[in-house]
Each structure stands twice: as C-alpha cells, then as structure tokens.
C-alpha cells in the first residue's frame, strides 16, 4: 500500500466518480417506471419525451463521471507500478551475490515484468469496480425495497448466494494462479537460456531437443492456465443461472402483485431493471475477483522479493586505500553447499604487488578474489584492506577504488565510449585512450568506424572474445584503481598480447595491487607471489621457481602447458 501514497488524490477521485456514475444509474429504472406508469398509461407524449431527455442527461453525466474515474484510476495504477518497479529494482541491486544465486535470474525477470503488470491491472480494476459493483448491488436491493418489500426479498436471497459462488471460486483459483506464475518463471528461464546460447545450440544441432523441452514446459503452463480457467469460467454461467431463476421468480411475484393492484406495471419493470443491474454488476464483480485473484498471487510473489533481506550489511568506514590486502584464516561456504568453496586461506599482498592465483577448474580462484570487493562475505575468518575489515567499510567507497574484470567480458548496448565511461563517468578522450593503450585495446578501437563512438551491440556481439576482454580491462583501468582484479580475463588473448598487457600494468605511474586469476602458467609466472589452489585449499605459495620445485599441483599445471620444458626438466633430473 505504501506505493499508492504518491497518488492519494487519484485513489479518492476515481472511486468517488464511479459511485456518482452508479448513483445516476440507479435512478434510470425509476425514470423508466414513470414513463410506463404515467407517460404511456396517459398517452402523454410530452411527458415521455421529457423523461427520455432526463435519461439521456443521466447517461451523459454518468459517462462523464465514468471517463473521469477511468482516467484517474489508470493514472494511479501506472504511478503505482512505476514506483513498485523502481523499488523492486533498487532492492534487487541491494542484494548480494548469495541472495541473487538463491532467487535466480529468470524468476526476477518474471516478477519485474509479468507479475507487476498483473498487479497494475488489479489496482486499476480495484479502484474502478471494487466499490462501484457492491454499491450498485446493494443500492439496487434498497431501491427494490422502496418499491415493494415482498418482491425485494428475492434480491435479499439471491445476493448472498451469488457472493458465496463468487468468493468460493476465488479461494479455489488463487493458489492455481500462483502456480501458473511459477511455471511462467520456467518459460522465461528456457527462453533466456536458448536465446543466450543459440550459437551453441546450432553448433551441436540441438535445436530439436530444445524445441521439445520448451514445448513440454509451455504445455505444462497451458495445462495450469486451462485448469484455472475452467474453474473461473464457471463464474458467469452459474451467476446467469441464479440471476435468471431469480428473474423468473420476481416476474411471477410481480404478476400476482399487478393482478392484485398492489404494484403497477412500471414498478415491475423497475424491479426487473434492478435485477438486471445486479446481474451485470455481479458479472463485473466476478471478473474483478478473477483479476484480483491473479493480482494477489502476483503481489505475493513480488512481496517475497522484498522479504529477501541482504545478508551483507553496509559498513561505515570510508577511507582512501593504498592496496594492502590480507586474508586471515578465511573459509567460504556457498548457501546450500555442504562443502566449503575455500578452506582456511591466509595471504598478504602489499601495495603495487602482482599476485598470481592459479589452480584447476572449481578450485576456488574466483571465490577468493570476489571476497576482496565484498561480492561475497567470508563464512569464517577476516578479509582486511589496509588493516580494516572489509565488512566495516562502505561498499560503494570500497568498490570505487577496486577495478574488477570478471570471467565473462560483459559489454552493453551503446558505444565504446559509453561502455568505458562505466569506469569513470566524465572521463575525457585522453584518459580513455590511455586506458585503452594500457589494456592493449588501442588498435582495436582505432580500427573501428567512429573510433570511440563505434557502436557496441548487446553483450558486445560485434567484437571478438579477445577484443571484449581488452575493452573490459580498459574500463576497469579507467578509474585508476588501487586494487585490480583480473579474473581469468586474458584467456582469449595470445601469449604476446597477454605479456604486453601485464608489462603495461606494471609500468603504470602508480601501479595497483593486481590479482591475476588464470589457468595459464604463463600469465602468473612473473608475478611477485603466486598462490596455488586445489579443491578450495591453498596447497602452495611462493615465486615461480620455488613452486616449480616444491609444489606438485603447480608442477602438474606448468608441465601440462610446457611439455618441452617438462622433458628438459626430466633430463636434468
């Protein structure tokens, strides 16, 4: 409800004008009754014309009220959805990697789009019809009592019965609609996966398999929607049956009353019109209940995102770091995992040093460096920067001084300049070219039409893997970070370019403390200190020559990549 506060005026005006429209509508049967009982009975054409003009006037005023209500309801619903989407996005961005891994990307996309759209429609319909329909139903019943008490008892009996049907179906279908939205998550996930991996699918000729999987997922969604739709579809026919039986009873009672001189023909017509109004409004109410049921299920799914609290609490320390990093007996366990990703890791890195991190797939290299900018927090132990626990530091201040190049080189739709300026928003051309040259990407940009203003497709699809990696490295270097994390970000580069890149970073005027994560021994060979990880454990640390003599894991990696040197080593032995 807090997201409705920006449109309080609209939330009052819309139902108010709907009630005014309903009030004018309730007068129409009385006008018709007077036309029949007075105008037609006395053959008074002037009176009939006057009453017809009154009906037209009621219609025009009612239409004006209805349009006003529609406008303000739509404005309130759109404003509500805008604020809700912004709040959900802000909350998602406040969550840590641990929470995002748990929730999943596909369901977040569905909740940000389809679910919020359903809630928006529910708000719109609620503002317009939630008060109007009950007002007309009970107003018609009251007007019927003013005409004849005995005939109006039919109304008093029908309305509770109809409410029982409507609300009964609502409670049955609500969990079904929630299940349908869950299946929508799977559809979104399948679409996202297939579009992202379309090249791989075609390379392995797996299109037919994925089409079959998608069809099964879509069929499951359709079955859920059909099941909920079958029950919801009972609403209108059951309502019609009950109302028409009531109409038959009403006409029969009215005929007796007219025959006995208690009621006039116009009054019976008025009673019938009120019953018809109740029928129409209850059908509207039934459809509103279906929409509100869907909206309520979707609202709960959106609410569950807000209930997901960030496990990481922001610290208050804001300091200008020098780049000294220390791990003290750090253990890291991912949520839902029984085995630690890292176990009892201790290390020190002095400002300006280059630290190489090497190990097999799944050894915990990425986990280790992700803990420096607090993408994940240590389960046990402490990560210190300049002697301060990173958990006590302001995350924005910390990350502004750290350059991160993730494993997957991510570029965004726009231009090269716009992508680079993610590193520093107001960077000038000289700064951009300096970062590009250090990242060995200067020639890449110069070879593009419009240079810095060259177009970048979503994901950088119009660049090669090596070009994307160099551009993302340039983006990280642009902010002149005190700590630079290169997470296997040179894997697509040839050895010569990789060597020039490392040399250029070392020769920077104020070189950052650089962490190079790689599976290539050549990338870490000349680092000031090398860490060797295996199955989450630190099995070796030192310089290249020492590790080559003393660390079996490092030997295995190194000699698998340099077989000639391995043979030469064996000869020397």
Coordinates of C-alpha atoms in Angstrom, one line a residue, residues 317-553:
X317 CA 34.3 3.3 7.1
X318 CA 35.2 5.5 4.1
X319 CA 39.0 5.6 3.6
X320 CA 41.3 6.1 0.7
X321 CA 43.0 2.7 0.4
X322 CA 46.6 2.0 -0.6
X323 CA 46.0 -1.5 -1.8
X324 CA 47.3 -3.7 1.0
X325 CA 45.2 -6.9 1.2
X326 CA 45.3 -9.6 3.8
X327 CA 43.3 -12.8 4.3
X328 CA 43.3 -14.3 7.8
X329 CA 42.1 -17.9 8.0
X330 CA 39.3 -17.3 5.6
X331 CA 36.7 -20.0 4.9
X332 CA 33.8 -19.5 2.5
X333 CA 30.7 -21.8 2.1
X334 CA 28.1 -21.0 -0.5
X335 CA 24.4 -21.2 0.5
X336 CA 23.0 -24.7 0.2
X337 CA 26.5 -26.3 -0.1
X338 CA 27.9 -28.8 2.4
X339 CA 31.5 -28.4 1.2
X340 CA 33.5 -25.2 1.6
X341 CA 34.5 -23.4 -1.6
X342 CA 37.6 -22.1 0.3
X343 CA 39.1 -23.5 3.5
X344 CA 41.4 -21.7 5.9
X345 CA 43.1 -19.3 3.4
X346 CA 45.7 -16.9 4.6
X347 CA 47.7 -14.5 2.4
X348 CA 49.2 -11.0 2.3
X349 CA 49.6 -8.6 -0.7
X350 CA 51.5 -5.3 -0.4
X351 CA 50.5 -2.2 -2.4
X352 CA 51.7 -2.4 -6.0
X353 CA 52.4 -6.2 -5.9
X354 CA 51.2 -8.6 -8.5
X355 CA 49.6 -11.7 -7.1
X356 CA 49.0 -14.7 -9.4
X357 CA 46.3 -17.2 -8.5
X358 CA 46.3 -20.5 -10.3
X359 CA 44.5 -23.8 -10.0
X360 CA 42.2 -26.2 -11.7
X361 CA 38.6 -25.7 -12.5
X362 CA 36.5 -25.3 -9.4
X363 CA 39.5 -24.8 -7.1
X364 CA 38.0 -21.5 -5.7
X365 CA 40.1 -18.9 -7.5
X366 CA 37.1 -16.7 -8.4
X367 CA 35.6 -17.1 -5.0
X368 CA 38.9 -15.9 -3.4
X369 CA 39.1 -12.6 -5.4
X370 CA 35.3 -12.0 -5.2
X371 CA 35.7 -11.6 -1.4
X372 CA 38.0 -8.6 -1.8
X373 CA 35.3 -6.2 -3.1
X374 CA 32.7 -8.0 -0.9
X375 CA 30.8 -9.6 -3.6
X376 CA 30.7 -12.5 -1.1
X377 CA 31.5 -12.4 2.6
X378 CA 33.7 -14.8 4.4
X379 CA 31.8 -17.5 6.4
X380 CA 34.8 -17.7 8.8
X381 CA 37.9 -15.5 9.1
X382 CA 38.6 -12.0 8.0
X383 CA 39.4 -10.1 4.8
X384 CA 41.4 -6.9 5.6
X385 CA 42.2 -4.0 3.3
X386 CA 44.8 -1.6 4.8
X387 CA 44.2 -3.3 8.1
X388 CA 40.4 -2.7 8.1
X389 CA 37.8 -5.5 7.9
X390 CA 36.0 -5.1 4.6
X391 CA 32.7 -5.7 6.4
X392 CA 33.3 -2.5 8.3
X393 CA 33.8 -0.5 5.1
X394 CA 31.3 1.4 3.0
X395 CA 30.7 -0.8 0.0
X396 CA 30.4 2.0 -2.6
X397 CA 33.6 3.7 -1.3
X398 CA 35.4 0.4 -1.4
X399 CA 34.3 -0.7 -4.9
X400 CA 35.0 2.7 -6.4
X401 CA 38.7 2.0 -5.6
X402 CA 38.7 -1.5 -7.0
X403 CA 38.8 -2.4 -10.7
X404 CA 37.1 -5.7 -11.4
X405 CA 37.3 -7.6 -14.7
X406 CA 35.0 -10.7 -14.4
X407 CA 35.4 -14.0 -16.2
X408 CA 32.7 -13.2 -18.7
X409 CA 33.6 -10.0 -20.5
X410 CA 30.3 -8.0 -20.4
X411 CA 29.7 -5.1 -22.8
X412 CA 26.5 -3.2 -23.0
X413 CA 24.4 -1.8 -25.9
X414 CA 25.7 1.6 -26.8
X415 CA 29.1 2.9 -27.9
X416 CA 32.7 2.1 -26.9
X417 CA 32.9 5.5 -25.1
X418 CA 29.7 4.8 -23.1
X419 CA 30.9 1.4 -22.1
X420 CA 34.3 2.7 -21.0
X421 CA 32.7 5.5 -19.0
X422 CA 31.2 3.0 -16.7
X423 CA 34.7 3.1 -15.1
X424 CA 34.7 6.8 -14.8
X425 CA 31.6 8.8 -15.8
X426 CA 33.2 12.0 -17.0
X427 CA 36.4 10.7 -18.4
X428 CA 37.9 12.7 -21.3
X429 CA 39.3 11.3 -24.6
X430 CA 42.9 11.4 -23.3
X431 CA 42.0 9.3 -20.3
X432 CA 40.1 6.9 -22.4
X433 CA 42.9 6.4 -24.9
X434 CA 45.4 6.0 -22.0
X435 CA 43.3 3.2 -20.5
X436 CA 42.9 1.6 -23.9
X437 CA 46.6 1.6 -24.7
X438 CA 47.5 0.0 -21.4
X439 CA 44.8 -2.7 -22.0
X440 CA 46.3 -3.3 -25.5
X441 CA 42.9 -2.2 -27.0
X442 CA 44.0 1.0 -28.7
X443 CA 44.4 -0.7 -32.1
X444 CA 41.0 -2.4 -31.7
X445 CA 39.3 1.0 -31.3
X446 CA 41.3 2.7 -34.0
X447 CA 40.2 0.0 -36.4
X448 CA 36.5 0.7 -35.8
X449 CA 34.5 3.2 -37.7
X450 CA 34.0 6.3 -35.5
X451 CA 36.6 5.0 -33.1
X452 CA 35.4 5.7 -29.5
X453 CA 31.9 6.3 -30.8
X454 CA 31.7 3.0 -32.6
X455 CA 28.5 1.0 -32.0
X456 CA 28.5 -1.9 -29.5
X457 CA 25.8 -4.5 -29.8
X458 CA 24.2 -6.0 -26.7
X459 CA 26.8 -8.3 -25.0
X460 CA 29.5 -7.0 -27.4
X461 CA 28.4 -9.5 -30.1
X462 CA 30.1 -7.5 -32.8
X463 CA 33.5 -7.9 -31.1
X464 CA 35.7 -11.0 -30.8
X465 CA 36.3 -12.6 -27.4
X466 CA 39.8 -11.1 -27.1
X467 CA 38.6 -7.6 -28.1
X468 CA 35.8 -7.8 -25.5
X469 CA 38.3 -8.8 -22.8
X470 CA 40.6 -5.9 -23.6
X471 CA 37.8 -3.4 -23.6
X472 CA 36.6 -4.6 -20.2
X473 CA 40.1 -4.4 -18.8
X474 CA 40.4 -0.8 -20.2
X475 CA 37.1 0.0 -18.4
X476 CA 38.4 -1.2 -15.1
X477 CA 41.8 0.7 -15.6
X478 CA 40.0 4.0 -16.4
X479 CA 39.2 4.6 -12.7
X480 CA 42.9 4.1 -11.8
X481 CA 42.1 1.6 -9.1
X482 CA 44.3 0.8 -6.1
X483 CA 43.3 -2.9 -6.4
X484 CA 42.9 -4.5 -9.8
X485 CA 41.3 -8.0 -10.1
X486 CA 41.7 -9.8 -13.5
X487 CA 39.6 -12.9 -13.1
X488 CA 40.8 -15.1 -16.0
X489 CA 40.2 -12.0 -18.1
X490 CA 43.0 -12.7 -20.6
X491 CA 42.1 -16.2 -21.5
X492 CA 41.2 -15.2 -25.1
X493 CA 44.4 -13.2 -25.6
X494 CA 47.5 -14.7 -27.3
X495 CA 50.6 -15.0 -25.2
X496 CA 52.4 -12.0 -26.7
X497 CA 49.4 -9.7 -26.0
X498 CA 48.9 -11.1 -22.6
X499 CA 52.6 -10.4 -21.8
X500 CA 52.4 -6.8 -23.1
X501 CA 49.3 -6.2 -21.0
X502 CA 50.9 -7.4 -17.8
X503 CA 54.0 -5.3 -18.5
X504 CA 51.9 -2.2 -19.2
X505 CA 50.1 -2.6 -15.9
X506 CA 53.4 -3.0 -14.0
X507 CA 54.7 0.2 -15.7
X508 CA 51.8 2.4 -14.7
X509 CA 52.9 5.5 -12.7
X510 CA 51.1 4.2 -9.6
X511 CA 50.5 0.5 -10.3
X512 CA 47.6 -1.1 -8.5
X513 CA 47.8 -4.2 -6.3
X514 CA 47.0 -6.7 -9.1
X515 CA 45.4 -10.1 -8.6
X516 CA 45.7 -12.2 -11.8
X517 CA 43.4 -15.3 -11.8
X518 CA 44.3 -17.7 -14.5
X519 CA 44.7 -21.3 -15.5
X520 CA 47.7 -20.4 -17.8
X521 CA 51.0 -20.7 -16.0
X522 CA 52.5 -18.1 -18.4
X523 CA 50.1 -15.5 -17.1
X524 CA 51.2 -15.8 -13.5
X525 CA 54.8 -16.9 -14.0
X526 CA 56.3 -13.5 -13.4
X527 CA 54.0 -12.4 -10.6
X528 CA 55.6 -11.2 -7.3
X529 CA 53.8 -14.0 -5.5
X530 CA 51.8 -17.0 -6.7
X531 CA 49.0 -18.8 -4.9
X532 CA 48.2 -22.3 -5.9
X533 CA 44.7 -23.5 -5.1
X534 CA 43.3 -27.1 -5.2
X535 CA 39.8 -28.0 -4.2
X536 CA 39.4 -24.9 -2.1
X537 CA 42.7 -25.3 -0.2
X538 CA 45.9 -23.3 -0.5
X539 CA 48.4 -26.0 -1.5
X540 CA 51.3 -23.8 -2.4
X541 CA 52.5 -20.2 -2.4
X542 CA 55.7 -18.5 -3.5
X543 CA 57.6 -17.4 -6.6
X544 CA 57.6 -19.4 -9.8
X545 CA 61.0 -21.2 -9.3
X546 CA 60.2 -22.3 -5.8
X547 CA 56.8 -23.6 -6.7
X548 CA 58.2 -25.5 -9.7
X549 CA 60.5 -27.3 -7.3
X550 CA 58.2 -27.8 -4.3
X551 CA 54.5 -27.8 -5.3
X552 CA 53.2 -30.9 -7.2
X553 CA 50.0 -29.2 -8.2

